[in-house]
Amino acid sequence: MLAFYHIFLLFLSSYVIWKVCDSFQLASIFIGKNMPNGTRGATINAIGSSIPEFLTSIIAIFKYSDVNGALFGIANTTGSVIYNITIIPFFVIISCYIFKNVERINFNKRILFRDGIFLIFTQIALTKILETGVFTYISSFCLVFIYIIYLFILFKFSIGEKQFEQSNTKLQHSKSLLVNILNINLFSLLFPHKKEITKFNSVVILTFCIILFYFMCHILVSSSYALGDILHIPSYIVAITLTAIATSVPDTILSVKDAKINEFDESITNVFGSNIFNISFCIGAPMLLYNIVYSTDIFLGEDSVSDINNFKYLSIIYIVISMILLSTKTKKYWKIKALFFVILYAIFLYLLIMKIQP
């Protein structure tokens, strides 16, 4: 019975994160409306939608200040990468069929390969660090520095001159307070009399989104650990599956919403940009902060690190496959591609189940 309670908390926190994404997207689109093509998705959307992964890593390593806390954060980001690179493209393609955008599915190959290659490089860097079995000040900082390099490349060599034009800054308010609460419509709840989106209310909304993400991530971490204890499985297994899916809800929602309005480059750069942010910053920054606060290196267990690294090698293979599938434009094969993405994730789950078999 206690297991169902914690599963309910996981679903509840996921629901809140999902609904908050609606307000987050409106605010992020307004703030990033003049960014070059493929940049908003890889920065504002990617960072904002990856805040749950970042907060989850912070909470895990400081609340459970031991090896398990560090492994939990690493496992969560690993699971998020695999989920993002398989399930989100599936939902993007399916949403295109639902909203009749199939004929216009077209991703910029240069943007796709720019972010894909950098993501592979980031994965390899983390894999090599994990092979040492320890996070030092230097290795933690190196991961953070990788993301700084990515941002520099992103803005210095932005691809394309297309600008995202904000076509509608009007706000739609429901007259029912209950509806606004259930939908967690932050614009309506915090600015009920405002008729338009502004820079000020966008910044306020983004701030509140991050606050809500923090509390929901706290629930995710606590419930994940509790489920692991109840089911007698390592906490990192829960992190790489249930927690990873829950924290990837914002990435999924934002990518699908961008696909609905034909912003395909943004929908996919959000996937790759989020993964780069997850691996470099969401792991590197919490580890570095822990190194500084406790003036010590973080030593990891060999068995758990080996298991996680095996899935990281798998994720590199998945990234390459995803880049190939998304770079081809053949219209009649999009349904097959969508199915193939699901099969990839199913293979990952199968391998994970085999790993926890006694």
Coordinates of C-alpha atoms in Angstrom, one line a residue:
M1 CA 0.0 0.0 0.0
L2 CA 2.9 2.3 0.8
A3 CA 4.4 1.7 -2.6
F4 CA 1.2 2.9 -4.3
Y5 CA 1.3 6.1 -2.1
H6 CA 4.7 6.9 -3.4
I7 CA 3.8 6.0 -7.0
F8 CA 0.9 8.5 -6.6
L9 CA 3.3 11.2 -5.4
L10 CA 5.4 10.5 -8.5
F11 CA 2.4 10.9 -10.8
L12 CA 1.2 14.0 -8.9
S13 CA 4.6 15.8 -9.1
S14 CA 4.8 14.8 -12.8
Y15 CA 1.3 16.3 -13.4
V16 CA 2.3 19.6 -11.7
I17 CA 5.5 19.8 -13.7
W18 CA 3.5 19.0 -16.9
K19 CA 1.0 21.8 -16.3
V20 CA 3.6 24.3 -15.2
C21 CA 5.2 23.8 -18.6
D22 CA 2.3 25.6 -20.3
S23 CA 3.1 28.8 -18.5
F24 CA 6.8 28.3 -18.9
Q25 CA 6.6 27.9 -22.6
L26 CA 4.6 31.1 -23.1
A27 CA 7.2 33.0 -21.0
S28 CA 10.2 31.4 -22.7
I29 CA 8.8 32.1 -26.2
F30 CA 8.3 35.7 -25.4
I31 CA 11.8 36.2 -23.9
G32 CA 13.5 34.2 -26.7
K33 CA 11.4 35.7 -29.6
N34 CA 14.4 37.4 -31.3
M35 CA 16.9 34.5 -31.0
P36 CA 18.3 32.9 -34.1
N37 CA 16.7 29.7 -35.5
G38 CA 17.6 26.7 -33.3
T39 CA 19.0 28.7 -30.4
R40 CA 15.9 29.3 -28.2
G41 CA 15.2 25.5 -28.1
A42 CA 18.8 24.8 -27.2
T43 CA 19.1 27.5 -24.5
I44 CA 16.0 28.9 -22.8
N45 CA 13.8 25.9 -23.4
A46 CA 16.6 23.3 -22.8
I47 CA 17.8 24.9 -19.6
G48 CA 14.4 25.7 -18.3
S49 CA 12.9 22.3 -19.1
S50 CA 16.0 20.7 -17.5
I51 CA 15.7 22.5 -14.2
P52 CA 14.0 19.4 -12.8
E53 CA 17.0 17.3 -13.5
F54 CA 19.3 19.9 -12.1
L55 CA 17.3 20.3 -8.9
T56 CA 16.9 16.5 -8.6
S57 CA 20.7 16.1 -8.6
I58 CA 21.2 19.0 -6.1
I59 CA 18.6 17.5 -3.7
A60 CA 19.8 14.0 -4.0
I61 CA 23.5 14.7 -3.4
F62 CA 22.9 17.0 -0.4
K63 CA 20.0 15.3 1.2
Y64 CA 21.6 11.9 0.8
S65 CA 25.2 13.1 1.1
D66 CA 26.9 9.9 0.1
V67 CA 27.7 7.8 -2.9
N68 CA 24.0 6.9 -3.4
G69 CA 23.1 10.6 -3.7
A70 CA 25.7 11.2 -6.4
L71 CA 24.7 8.0 -8.3
F72 CA 21.1 8.9 -8.1
G73 CA 21.7 12.2 -9.9
I74 CA 23.9 10.5 -12.5
A75 CA 21.4 7.8 -13.1
N76 CA 18.5 10.3 -13.4
T77 CA 20.3 12.3 -16.1
T78 CA 21.3 9.1 -17.9
G79 CA 17.7 7.9 -18.0
S80 CA 16.6 11.3 -19.1
V81 CA 19.1 11.3 -22.0
I82 CA 17.8 7.9 -23.3
Y83 CA 14.2 9.0 -22.8
N84 CA 14.7 12.3 -24.5
I85 CA 16.5 10.9 -27.5
T86 CA 13.9 8.2 -28.2
I87 CA 10.5 9.0 -26.8
I88 CA 10.4 12.8 -27.4
P89 CA 11.1 12.4 -31.2
F90 CA 8.3 9.8 -31.2
F91 CA 5.9 12.3 -29.7
V92 CA 7.1 15.0 -32.0
I93 CA 6.4 12.9 -35.1
I94 CA 3.0 11.7 -33.8
S95 CA 2.0 15.2 -33.0
C96 CA 2.8 16.2 -36.5
Y97 CA 0.4 13.5 -37.8
I98 CA -2.3 14.6 -35.4
F99 CA -2.0 18.3 -36.3
K100 CA -1.5 17.6 -40.0
N101 CA 2.1 18.9 -40.2
V102 CA 3.5 15.8 -41.8
E103 CA 4.3 17.4 -45.1
R104 CA 6.3 20.1 -43.3
I105 CA 8.5 17.9 -41.1
N106 CA 11.9 19.2 -41.9
F107 CA 14.9 19.5 -39.5
N108 CA 17.9 21.6 -40.2
K109 CA 20.7 19.1 -40.7
R110 CA 23.4 21.5 -39.7
I111 CA 21.7 22.3 -36.4
L112 CA 21.0 18.6 -35.9
F113 CA 24.5 17.4 -36.4
R114 CA 26.0 20.4 -34.5
D115 CA 24.1 19.6 -31.3
G116 CA 24.3 15.8 -31.9
I117 CA 28.1 15.7 -32.2
F118 CA 28.5 17.9 -29.2
L119 CA 26.2 15.7 -27.2
I120 CA 28.3 12.6 -28.1
F121 CA 31.4 14.5 -27.0
T122 CA 29.8 15.4 -23.7
Q123 CA 28.7 11.8 -23.1
I124 CA 32.2 10.5 -23.8
A125 CA 33.6 13.1 -21.4
L126 CA 31.3 12.0 -18.5
T127 CA 31.9 8.3 -19.3
K128 CA 35.7 8.8 -19.0
I129 CA 35.2 10.6 -15.7
L130 CA 33.0 7.8 -14.3
E131 CA 35.6 5.3 -15.3
T132 CA 38.0 6.9 -12.8
G133 CA 35.4 6.2 -10.0
V134 CA 35.8 9.7 -8.5
F135 CA 34.5 13.2 -9.0
T136 CA 37.3 15.7 -8.2
Y137 CA 37.2 19.5 -8.3
I138 CA 38.8 19.4 -11.7
S139 CA 36.5 16.8 -13.3
S140 CA 33.4 18.5 -11.9
F141 CA 34.6 21.9 -13.3
C142 CA 35.4 20.3 -16.6
L143 CA 31.8 19.2 -17.1
V144 CA 30.5 22.7 -16.3
F145 CA 33.1 24.2 -18.6
I146 CA 31.9 21.9 -21.4
Y147 CA 28.5 23.6 -21.3
I148 CA 30.1 27.1 -21.3
I149 CA 31.9 26.1 -24.5
Y150 CA 28.7 24.8 -26.0
L151 CA 26.9 28.2 -25.3
F152 CA 29.9 30.1 -26.8
I153 CA 29.7 28.0 -30.0
L154 CA 25.9 28.3 -30.0
F155 CA 25.8 32.1 -30.0
K156 CA 29.1 32.7 -31.9
F157 CA 28.3 30.4 -34.8
S158 CA 24.5 30.4 -34.7
I159 CA 23.1 28.7 -37.8
G160 CA 20.5 30.5 -39.9
E161 CA 19.2 34.1 -39.9
K162 CA 15.6 33.2 -39.2
Q163 CA 14.0 34.9 -36.2
F164 CA 11.1 33.6 -34.2
E165 CA 8.4 36.2 -34.4
Q166 CA 6.0 36.4 -31.5
S167 CA 2.6 36.3 -33.3
N168 CA 0.4 36.4 -30.3
T169 CA 1.1 38.1 -27.0
K170 CA -2.5 38.1 -25.8
L171 CA -3.4 36.1 -22.7
Q172 CA -6.5 33.9 -22.4
H173 CA -7.8 33.9 -18.9
S174 CA -10.4 31.5 -17.6
K175 CA -13.1 33.0 -15.5
S176 CA -13.1 29.9 -13.2
L177 CA -10.6 30.1 -10.4
L178 CA -10.9 26.3 -10.0
V179 CA -10.0 25.7 -13.6
N180 CA -7.0 28.0 -13.3
I181 CA -5.8 26.2 -10.2
L182 CA -6.3 22.7 -11.7
N183 CA -4.4 23.7 -14.8
I184 CA -1.9 25.7 -12.7
N185 CA -2.2 28.6 -15.1
L186 CA 0.3 30.9 -13.5
F187 CA -0.4 33.9 -15.8
S188 CA -4.1 33.8 -14.8
L189 CA -3.3 33.2 -11.1
L190 CA -0.6 35.8 -10.7
F191 CA -1.7 38.4 -13.3
P192 CA -5.5 37.9 -13.6
H193 CA -6.0 41.5 -15.0
K194 CA -3.1 41.5 -17.5
K195 CA -4.2 41.1 -21.1
E196 CA -0.8 40.7 -22.7
I197 CA 2.5 39.0 -22.1
T198 CA 5.3 41.3 -21.1
K199 CA 9.0 40.9 -20.2
F200 CA 8.2 41.6 -16.5
N201 CA 5.5 39.0 -16.1
S202 CA 7.4 36.5 -18.2
V203 CA 10.4 36.7 -15.8
V204 CA 8.1 36.4 -12.8
I205 CA 6.4 33.4 -14.3
L206 CA 9.8 31.7 -15.1
T207 CA 10.8 32.3 -11.5
F208 CA 7.6 30.7 -10.1
C209 CA 8.1 27.8 -12.5
I210 CA 11.5 27.1 -11.0
I211 CA 10.2 27.3 -7.5
L212 CA 7.4 24.8 -8.3
F213 CA 9.9 22.6 -10.0
Y214 CA 12.0 22.6 -6.9
F215 CA 9.2 21.4 -4.6
M216 CA 8.1 18.8 -7.1
C217 CA 11.7 17.5 -7.5
H218 CA 12.0 17.2 -3.7
I219 CA 8.9 14.9 -3.8
L220 CA 10.4 13.0 -6.8
V221 CA 13.6 12.3 -5.0
S222 CA 12.0 11.3 -1.7
S223 CA 9.4 9.0 -3.3
S224 CA 12.0 7.4 -5.6
Y225 CA 14.2 6.5 -2.6
A226 CA 11.2 5.2 -0.7
L227 CA 10.1 3.1 -3.6
G228 CA 13.6 1.6 -3.9
D229 CA 13.6 0.6 -0.3
I230 CA 10.1 -0.8 -0.4
L231 CA 10.8 -2.8 -3.6
H232 CA 14.3 -3.8 -2.6
I233 CA 16.0 -2.4 -5.7
P234 CA 18.8 0.1 -5.9
S235 CA 17.6 3.7 -5.9
Y236 CA 19.6 4.4 -9.1
I237 CA 17.3 1.9 -10.9
V238 CA 14.3 4.0 -9.9
A239 CA 16.1 7.1 -10.9
I240 CA 17.0 5.9 -14.3
T241 CA 13.4 5.0 -15.1
L242 CA 10.5 6.6 -13.2
T243 CA 12.3 9.7 -11.9
A244 CA 14.0 10.2 -15.3
I245 CA 10.6 10.1 -17.1
A246 CA 9.0 12.4 -14.5
T247 CA 11.8 15.0 -14.8
S248 CA 11.7 14.8 -18.6
V249 CA 8.0 15.8 -18.8
P250 CA 8.9 19.5 -19.5
D251 CA 11.2 18.5 -22.4
T252 CA 8.4 16.4 -23.9
I253 CA 5.7 19.1 -23.6
L254 CA 7.9 21.9 -24.9
S255 CA 9.1 19.9 -27.9
V256 CA 5.6 18.8 -28.8
K257 CA 4.3 22.3 -28.5
D258 CA 7.0 23.6 -30.8
A259 CA 6.2 20.9 -33.3
K260 CA 2.5 21.9 -33.3
I261 CA 3.5 25.4 -34.4
N262 CA 5.9 24.1 -37.0
E263 CA 9.0 25.1 -35.0
F264 CA 10.7 21.7 -35.8
D265 CA 14.3 22.9 -35.2
E266 CA 13.3 24.2 -31.8
S267 CA 11.6 20.9 -30.9
I268 CA 14.7 18.9 -31.7
T269 CA 17.4 21.3 -30.5
N270 CA 15.5 21.3 -27.2
V271 CA 16.1 17.5 -27.0
F272 CA 19.8 17.7 -27.7
G273 CA 20.4 21.0 -25.8
S274 CA 18.6 19.6 -22.8
N275 CA 20.7 16.5 -22.9
I276 CA 23.9 18.5 -23.1
F277 CA 22.8 20.6 -20.2
N278 CA 21.8 17.5 -18.3
I279 CA 25.1 15.8 -18.6
S280 CA 27.4 18.7 -18.3
F281 CA 25.7 21.2 -15.9
C282 CA 23.1 19.1 -14.1
I283 CA 25.9 16.6 -13.0
G284 CA 28.9 18.8 -13.0
A285 CA 27.5 21.8 -11.1
P286 CA 26.1 19.8 -8.1
M287 CA 29.3 17.7 -7.9
L288 CA 31.4 20.8 -7.9
L289 CA 29.3 22.5 -5.3
Y290 CA 29.5 19.4 -3.1
N291 CA 33.3 19.4 -3.6
I292 CA 33.5 23.0 -2.5
V293 CA 31.1 22.8 0.4
Y294 CA 32.6 19.6 1.9
S295 CA 36.1 20.1 0.7
T296 CA 36.3 16.5 -0.5
D297 CA 36.2 14.4 -3.7
I298 CA 33.3 12.1 -4.4
F299 CA 34.2 8.4 -4.6
L300 CA 31.7 6.2 -6.4
G301 CA 31.1 2.5 -6.1
E302 CA 32.5 0.4 -8.9
D303 CA 29.5 -1.9 -9.6
S304 CA 26.9 0.9 -9.9
V305 CA 29.2 3.1 -12.0
S306 CA 29.9 0.1 -14.3
D307 CA 26.1 -0.4 -14.8
I308 CA 25.4 3.2 -15.5
N309 CA 28.4 3.5 -17.9
N310 CA 27.0 0.6 -19.9
F311 CA 23.8 2.5 -20.4
K312 CA 25.9 5.6 -21.3
Y313 CA 27.5 3.6 -24.1
L314 CA 24.0 2.5 -25.2
S315 CA 22.9 6.2 -25.2
I316 CA 25.7 7.2 -27.5
I317 CA 24.6 4.5 -30.0
Y318 CA 21.0 5.8 -29.6
I319 CA 22.2 9.4 -30.3
V320 CA 23.8 8.3 -33.5
I321 CA 20.7 6.4 -34.6
S322 CA 18.5 9.3 -33.7
M323 CA 20.6 11.7 -35.8
I324 CA 20.4 9.4 -38.8
L325 CA 16.6 8.9 -38.5
L326 CA 15.9 12.6 -38.0
S327 CA 18.2 13.8 -40.8
T328 CA 16.3 11.8 -43.5
K329 CA 13.3 13.5 -45.0
T330 CA 11.5 10.6 -46.7
K331 CA 7.8 11.4 -45.9
K332 CA 6.3 7.9 -46.2
Y333 CA 8.7 6.4 -43.6
W334 CA 7.9 8.8 -40.7
K335 CA 5.5 6.4 -39.1
I336 CA 8.1 3.6 -39.2
K337 CA 10.7 6.0 -37.7
A338 CA 8.2 6.8 -34.8
L339 CA 7.8 3.1 -34.1
F340 CA 11.5 2.5 -34.2
F341 CA 12.1 5.2 -31.5
V342 CA 9.7 3.4 -29.2
I343 CA 11.4 0.1 -29.9
L344 CA 14.8 1.6 -28.9
Y345 CA 13.3 2.7 -25.6
A346 CA 11.7 -0.7 -25.1
I347 CA 15.2 -2.4 -25.6
F348 CA 16.6 -0.1 -22.9
L349 CA 13.9 -1.1 -20.5
Y350 CA 14.4 -4.8 -21.3
L351 CA 18.1 -4.5 -20.6
L352 CA 17.4 -2.7 -17.4
I353 CA 15.0 -5.4 -16.3
M354 CA 17.6 -8.1 -17.1
K355 CA 20.1 -6.1 -15.0
I356 CA 17.9 -6.3 -11.8
Q357 CA 17.0 -9.9 -12.2
P358 CA 18.3 -12.0 -9.2

